[in-house]
mmCIF file of C-alpha atoms in Angstrom:
data_model
loop_
_atom_site.group_PDB
_atom_site.id
_atom_site.type_symbol
_atom_site.label_atom_id
_atom_site.label_comp_id
_atom_site.label_asym_id
_atom_site.label_seq_id
_atom_site.Cartn_x
_atom_site.Cartn_y
_atom_site.Cartn_z
ATOM 1 C CA UNK A 14 -22.314 32.825 39.436
ATOM 2 C CA UNK A 15 -25.149 35.316 39.825
ATOM 3 C CA UNK A 16 -24.931 35.080 43.621
ATOM 4 C CA UNK A 17 -21.186 35.797 43.496
ATOM 5 C CA UNK A 18 -21.749 38.826 41.286
ATOM 6 C CA UNK A 19 -24.515 40.035 43.543
ATOM 7 C CA UNK A 20 -22.252 39.726 46.592
ATOM 8 C CA UNK A 21 -19.530 41.681 44.803
ATOM 9 C CA UNK A 22 -22.046 44.373 43.976
ATOM 10 C CA UNK A 23 -23.242 44.698 47.571
ATOM 11 C CA UNK A 24 -19.710 44.761 48.963
ATOM 12 C CA UNK A 25 -18.653 47.333 46.383
ATOM 13 C CA UNK A 26 -21.572 49.633 47.069
ATOM 14 C CA UNK A 27 -21.002 49.466 50.783
ATOM 15 C CA UNK A 28 -17.304 50.301 50.702
ATOM 16 C CA UNK A 29 -16.978 53.518 48.723
ATOM 17 C CA UNK A 30 -14.041 55.708 49.670
ATOM 18 C CA UNK A 31 -14.508 59.029 51.414
ATOM 19 C CA UNK A 32 -14.500 61.817 48.856
ATOM 20 C CA UNK A 33 -11.828 64.523 49.243
ATOM 21 C CA UNK A 34 -12.522 68.207 49.801
ATOM 22 C CA UNK A 35 -14.150 69.502 46.568
ATOM 23 C CA UNK A 36 -11.915 72.581 46.713
ATOM 24 C CA UNK A 37 -8.777 70.416 46.466
ATOM 25 C CA UNK A 38 -8.747 69.915 42.702
ATOM 26 C CA UNK A 39 -5.656 67.696 42.687
ATOM 27 C CA UNK A 40 -7.106 65.393 45.333
ATOM 28 C CA UNK A 41 -10.423 65.216 43.483
ATOM 29 C CA UNK A 42 -8.661 64.356 40.205
ATOM 30 C CA UNK A 43 -6.613 61.646 41.910
ATOM 31 C CA UNK A 44 -9.729 60.245 43.600
ATOM 32 C CA UNK A 45 -11.564 59.987 40.280
ATOM 33 C CA UNK A 46 -8.608 58.327 38.580
ATOM 34 C CA UNK A 47 -7.890 55.830 41.357
ATOM 35 C CA UNK A 48 -11.291 55.282 42.980
ATOM 36 C CA UNK A 49 -10.244 51.907 44.305
ATOM 37 C CA UNK A 50 -11.120 51.701 48.022
ATOM 38 C CA UNK A 51 -11.222 47.911 47.726
ATOM 39 C CA UNK A 52 -7.681 47.761 46.339
ATOM 40 C CA UNK A 53 -6.334 45.145 48.775
ATOM 41 C CA UNK A 54 -9.227 42.815 47.965
ATOM 42 C CA UNK A 55 -9.016 43.655 44.261
ATOM 43 C CA UNK A 56 -5.285 42.971 44.137
ATOM 44 C CA UNK A 57 -5.858 39.609 45.817
ATOM 45 C CA UNK A 58 -8.540 38.843 43.232
ATOM 46 C CA UNK A 59 -6.148 39.914 40.465
ATOM 47 C CA UNK A 60 -3.473 37.595 41.894
ATOM 48 C CA UNK A 61 -5.918 34.684 41.768
ATOM 49 C CA UNK A 62 -7.017 35.671 38.269
ATOM 50 C CA UNK A 63 -3.414 35.928 37.063
ATOM 51 C CA UNK A 64 -2.752 32.398 38.254
ATOM 52 C CA UNK A 65 -5.874 31.058 36.533
ATOM 53 C CA UNK A 66 -4.976 32.963 33.394
ATOM 54 C CA UNK A 67 -1.417 31.655 33.334
ATOM 55 C CA UNK A 68 -2.419 28.041 33.943
ATOM 56 C CA UNK A 69 -5.718 27.817 32.039
ATOM 57 C CA UNK A 70 -7.004 30.814 30.076
ATOM 58 C CA UNK A 71 -3.914 31.817 28.113
ATOM 59 C CA UNK A 72 -2.926 28.220 27.186
ATOM 60 C CA UNK A 73 -6.511 27.592 26.030
ATOM 61 C CA UNK A 74 -6.411 30.761 23.939
ATOM 62 C CA UNK A 75 -3.096 29.662 22.408
ATOM 63 C CA UNK A 76 -4.571 26.271 21.479
ATOM 64 C CA UNK A 77 -7.604 28.044 20.017
ATOM 65 C CA UNK A 78 -5.290 30.204 17.884
ATOM 66 C CA UNK A 79 -3.079 27.324 16.773
ATOM 67 C CA UNK A 80 -5.838 24.949 15.699
ATOM 68 C CA UNK A 81 -8.256 27.440 14.139
ATOM 69 C CA UNK A 82 -7.079 29.537 11.164
ATOM 70 C CA UNK A 83 -7.736 33.301 11.194
ATOM 71 C CA UNK A 84 -10.680 32.976 8.804
ATOM 72 C CA UNK A 85 -12.474 30.558 11.126
ATOM 73 C CA UNK A 86 -11.770 32.696 14.192
ATOM 74 C CA UNK A 87 -13.125 35.743 12.378
ATOM 75 C CA UNK A 88 -16.280 33.833 11.445
ATOM 76 C CA UNK A 89 -16.781 32.773 15.076
ATOM 77 C CA UNK A 90 -16.255 36.355 16.250
ATOM 78 C CA UNK A 91 -18.798 37.573 13.697
ATOM 79 C CA UNK A 92 -21.404 35.041 14.818
ATOM 80 C CA UNK A 93 -20.891 35.911 18.479
ATOM 81 C CA UNK A 94 -21.214 39.621 17.734
ATOM 82 C CA UNK A 95 -24.391 38.948 15.746
ATOM 83 C CA UNK A 96 -25.873 36.999 18.660
ATOM 84 C CA UNK A 97 -25.326 40.031 20.903
ATOM 85 C CA UNK A 98 -27.277 42.288 18.517
ATOM 86 C CA UNK A 99 -30.662 42.006 20.320
ATOM 87 C CA UNK A 100 -29.077 43.150 23.598
ATOM 88 C CA UNK A 101 -27.267 45.986 21.825
ATOM 89 C CA UNK A 102 -30.532 47.032 20.163
ATOM 90 C CA UNK A 103 -32.461 47.170 23.452
ATOM 91 C CA UNK A 104 -29.735 49.303 25.020
ATOM 92 C CA UNK A 105 -29.669 51.613 21.986
ATOM 93 C CA UNK A 106 -33.389 52.184 22.458
ATOM 94 C CA UNK A 107 -33.150 52.605 26.245
ATOM 95 C CA UNK A 108 -30.592 55.345 25.654
ATOM 96 C CA UNK A 109 -32.771 57.064 23.056
ATOM 97 C CA UNK A 110 -30.190 56.417 20.342
ATOM 98 C CA UNK A 111 -32.673 55.854 17.501
ATOM 99 C CA UNK A 112 -30.122 56.223 14.712
ATOM 100 C CA UNK A 113 -27.775 53.699 16.301
ATOM 101 C CA UNK A 114 -30.767 51.414 16.901
ATOM 102 C CA UNK A 115 -31.615 51.591 13.184
ATOM 103 C CA UNK A 116 -28.012 50.709 12.336
ATOM 104 C CA UNK A 117 -28.071 47.790 14.775
ATOM 105 C CA UNK A 118 -31.318 46.497 13.266
ATOM 106 C CA UNK A 119 -29.933 46.822 9.757
ATOM 107 C CA UNK A 120 -26.745 44.989 10.717
ATOM 108 C CA UNK A 121 -28.704 42.126 12.235
ATOM 109 C CA UNK A 122 -30.968 41.735 9.201
ATOM 110 C CA UNK A 123 -28.127 41.915 6.681
ATOM 111 C CA UNK A 124 -25.691 39.695 8.543
ATOM 112 C CA UNK A 125 -28.315 37.124 9.503
ATOM 113 C CA UNK A 126 -29.470 36.754 5.883
ATOM 114 C CA UNK A 127 -26.766 37.767 3.424
ATOM 115 C CA UNK A 128 -24.091 37.042 6.001
ATOM 116 C CA UNK A 129 -25.434 33.506 6.521
ATOM 117 C CA UNK A 130 -26.317 33.641 10.198
ATOM 118 C CA UNK A 131 -23.665 36.222 10.967
ATOM 119 C CA UNK A 132 -20.706 34.199 9.696
ATOM 120 C CA UNK A 133 -19.808 37.062 7.352
ATOM 121 C CA UNK A 134 -20.005 40.727 8.293
ATOM 122 C CA UNK A 135 -21.688 41.913 5.104
ATOM 123 C CA UNK A 136 -23.332 44.841 6.919
ATOM 124 C CA UNK A 137 -20.001 46.639 7.133
ATOM 125 C CA UNK A 138 -19.717 46.396 3.347
ATOM 126 C CA UNK A 139 -22.975 48.380 3.177
ATOM 127 C CA UNK A 140 -21.645 51.050 5.525
ATOM 128 C CA UNK A 141 -23.473 49.744 8.606
ATOM 129 C CA UNK A 142 -20.642 49.840 11.122
ATOM 130 C CA UNK A 143 -20.964 47.876 14.353
ATOM 131 C CA UNK A 144 -20.751 49.232 17.878
ATOM 132 C CA UNK A 145 -20.944 47.893 21.398
ATOM 133 C CA UNK A 146 -23.684 48.729 23.870
ATOM 134 C CA UNK A 147 -24.567 47.158 27.190
ATOM 135 C CA UNK A 148 -26.772 47.927 30.161
ATOM 136 C CA UNK A 149 -23.814 49.175 32.169
ATOM 137 C CA UNK A 150 -23.447 51.934 29.578
ATOM 138 C CA UNK A 151 -27.200 52.547 29.718
ATOM 139 C CA UNK A 152 -27.062 52.969 33.490
ATOM 140 C CA UNK A 153 -24.224 55.469 33.047
ATOM 141 C CA UNK A 154 -26.272 57.443 30.516
ATOM 142 C CA UNK A 155 -29.155 57.449 32.994
ATOM 143 C CA UNK A 156 -26.857 58.998 35.590
ATOM 144 C CA UNK A 157 -26.040 55.982 37.771
ATOM 145 C CA UNK A 158 -22.653 56.402 39.496
ATOM 146 C CA UNK A 159 -19.872 54.004 38.562
ATOM 147 C CA UNK A 160 -18.980 53.098 42.127
ATOM 148 C CA UNK A 161 -15.600 51.763 43.231
ATOM 149 C CA UNK A 162 -13.400 49.695 40.967
ATOM 150 C CA UNK A 163 -13.865 45.936 41.175
ATOM 151 C CA UNK A 164 -11.698 43.115 39.873
ATOM 152 C CA UNK A 165 -13.466 39.786 39.514
ATOM 153 C CA UNK A 166 -11.357 36.667 38.822
ATOM 154 C CA UNK A 167 -11.851 35.276 35.292
ATOM 155 C CA UNK A 168 -14.327 38.032 34.375
ATOM 156 C CA UNK A 169 -11.779 40.807 34.842
ATOM 157 C CA UNK A 170 -12.085 44.530 35.667
ATOM 158 C CA UNK A 171 -15.505 45.934 36.425
ATOM 159 C CA UNK A 172 -17.538 48.192 38.729
ATOM 160 C CA UNK A 173 -20.788 47.871 40.691
ATOM 161 C CA UNK A 174 -22.568 49.646 37.837
ATOM 162 C CA UNK A 175 -21.208 47.202 35.264
ATOM 163 C CA UNK A 176 -22.024 44.196 37.468
ATOM 164 C CA UNK A 177 -25.622 45.423 37.630
ATOM 165 C CA UNK A 178 -25.444 46.061 33.888
ATOM 166 C CA UNK A 179 -24.305 42.499 33.288
ATOM 167 C CA UNK A 180 -27.366 41.222 35.155
ATOM 168 C CA UNK A 181 -29.538 43.528 33.037
ATOM 169 C CA UNK A 182 -28.034 42.207 29.813
ATOM 170 C CA UNK A 183 -28.705 38.639 30.935
ATOM 171 C CA UNK A 184 -32.332 39.615 31.519
ATOM 172 C CA UNK A 185 -32.510 41.128 28.005
ATOM 173 C CA UNK A 186 -31.177 38.002 26.320
ATOM 174 C CA UNK A 187 -34.114 36.085 24.771
ATOM 175 C CA UNK A 188 -32.393 32.741 25.420
ATOM 176 C CA UNK A 189 -32.595 33.434 29.167
ATOM 177 C CA UNK A 190 -36.298 32.613 29.042
ATOM 178 C CA UNK A 191 -36.049 29.520 26.849
ATOM 179 C CA UNK A 192 -35.354 26.198 28.535
ATOM 180 C CA UNK A 193 -34.309 22.828 27.201
ATOM 181 C CA UNK A 194 -31.122 20.877 26.681
ATOM 182 C CA UNK A 195 -30.511 22.357 23.229
ATOM 183 C CA UNK A 196 -30.696 25.935 24.466
ATOM 184 C CA UNK A 197 -28.497 25.101 27.456
ATOM 185 C CA UNK A 198 -25.926 23.572 25.125
ATOM 186 C CA UNK A 199 -26.020 26.652 22.884
ATOM 187 C CA UNK A 200 -25.553 28.942 25.898
ATOM 188 C CA UNK A 201 -22.608 26.954 27.244
ATOM 189 C CA UNK A 202 -20.990 26.799 23.804
ATOM 190 C CA UNK A 203 -21.504 30.509 23.269
ATOM 191 C CA UNK A 204 -20.027 31.381 26.668
ATOM 192 C CA UNK A 205 -16.980 29.208 26.071
ATOM 193 C CA UNK A 206 -16.439 30.548 22.561
ATOM 194 C CA UNK A 207 -16.784 34.130 23.816
ATOM 195 C CA UNK A 208 -14.176 33.531 26.521
ATOM 196 C CA UNK A 209 -11.744 31.988 24.036
ATOM 197 C CA UNK A 210 -12.328 34.670 21.424
ATOM 198 C CA UNK A 211 -11.847 37.499 23.933
ATOM 199 C CA UNK A 212 -8.705 36.006 25.496
ATOM 200 C CA UNK A 213 -7.163 35.141 22.118
ATOM 201 C CA UNK A 214 -7.501 38.746 21.030
ATOM 202 C CA UNK A 215 -5.688 39.883 24.176
ATOM 203 C CA UNK A 216 -2.702 37.514 24.092
ATOM 204 C CA UNK A 217 -0.178 40.077 22.864
ATOM 205 C CA UNK A 218 -1.549 43.124 24.748
ATOM 206 C CA UNK A 219 -1.613 41.349 28.112
ATOM 207 C CA UNK A 220 1.801 39.775 27.489
ATOM 208 C CA UNK A 221 3.132 43.267 26.809
ATOM 209 C CA UNK A 222 1.579 44.650 29.986
ATOM 210 C CA UNK A 223 3.130 41.857 32.029
ATOM 211 C CA UNK A 224 6.519 42.409 30.421
ATOM 212 C CA UNK A 225 6.726 46.203 30.481
ATOM 213 C CA UNK A 226 4.440 47.533 33.217
ATOM 214 C CA UNK A 227 5.759 48.098 36.715
ATOM 215 C CA UNK A 228 2.222 47.534 38.008
ATOM 216 C CA UNK A 229 0.071 45.441 35.621
ATOM 217 C CA UNK A 230 -2.898 45.709 37.997
ATOM 218 C CA UNK A 231 -2.906 49.526 37.790
ATOM 219 C CA UNK A 232 -2.356 49.459 34.012
ATOM 220 C CA UNK A 233 -5.364 47.202 33.471
ATOM 221 C CA UNK A 234 -7.455 49.336 35.824
ATOM 222 C CA UNK A 235 -6.565 52.438 33.824
ATOM 223 C CA UNK A 236 -7.273 50.741 30.475
ATOM 224 C CA UNK A 237 -10.646 49.554 31.721
ATOM 225 C CA UNK A 238 -11.709 52.982 32.896
ATOM 226 C CA UNK A 239 -10.524 54.759 29.756
ATOM 227 C CA UNK A 240 -12.300 52.292 27.523
ATOM 228 C CA UNK A 241 -15.559 52.549 29.434
ATOM 229 C CA UNK A 242 -15.538 56.351 29.207
ATOM 230 C CA UNK A 243 -15.094 56.094 25.437
ATOM 231 C CA UNK A 244 -17.895 53.528 25.126
ATOM 232 C CA UNK A 245 -20.312 55.470 27.317
ATOM 233 C CA UNK A 246 -19.735 58.606 25.237
ATOM 234 C CA UNK A 247 -20.221 56.598 22.027
ATOM 235 C CA UNK A 248 -16.866 57.781 20.750
ATOM 236 C CA UNK A 249 -15.098 55.846 17.958
ATOM 237 C CA UNK A 250 -12.823 53.149 19.368
ATOM 238 C CA UNK A 251 -11.061 52.196 16.168
ATOM 239 C CA UNK A 252 -12.277 48.599 16.485
ATOM 240 C CA UNK A 253 -15.306 46.593 15.495
ATOM 241 C CA UNK A 254 -17.963 45.627 17.984
ATOM 242 C CA UNK A 255 -16.684 42.920 20.270
ATOM 243 C CA UNK A 256 -18.412 39.685 21.165
ATOM 244 C CA UNK A 257 -17.810 39.939 24.894
ATOM 245 C CA UNK A 258 -20.634 39.620 27.402
ATOM 246 C CA UNK A 259 -20.404 43.159 28.725
ATOM 247 C CA UNK A 260 -18.901 42.785 32.185
ATOM 248 C CA UNK A 261 -15.262 43.737 32.231
ATOM 249 C CA UNK A 262 -15.349 44.618 28.554
ATOM 250 C CA UNK A 263 -13.281 47.710 29.200
ATOM 251 C CA UNK A 264 -10.145 45.563 29.247
ATOM 252 C CA UNK A 265 -10.504 45.565 25.470
ATOM 253 C CA UNK A 266 -8.877 48.991 25.702
ATOM 254 C CA UNK A 267 -5.539 47.134 25.922
ATOM 255 C CA UNK A 268 -5.943 46.306 22.237
ATOM 256 C CA UNK A 269 -5.450 49.945 21.268
#
């Protein structure tokens, strides 16, 4: 998986589109909105992803929804979000966001103790609202360019910056450096639960895109980019912190 992501990153960085004349404001605006020089490859990847989603991911998400009541799904989402807290905290600090870092620390302490390992989001009851943060956002704050749009089957919409950010988040995860069968089992279970939780929350939005959009690929690309801009600017999203793994998380913008 890491080698595939690395290859995507190298290909993406090496295939940036030629920028238009800076004096042509309309061309510049269009370039920024549709910076997708790899569109043929991305659309092929989206086609593959759509097939996998139709045959595997969406049915699995439906089964997950049918067999687990809302209260259980919420508890799982809370635990997954709590497990991401250390990564969020490191990125808060790397961005110099000390107040958000304090909130993240408080949420982790409250939810891990009073919330019984994160099953219940008691921190919100105390006014400690959750937020997302990943190394892709940190790179953006540091001034790293986004690069061309990428679509990666199963993982979804992304960019070279977010692929590199995903690798950074993996490096920040304490479990990355702990071996053993138990830890491996926890990691696999967490990854599977995260995938199911994320896809279950997107059943209706993606169904709507497929039913109403003339170009679902372009709609998802736009939602991804809009969401990432909001997250990078630390603007309110109207939703709680998600449990996703960072890469492609901008697709959550379809929930709005």
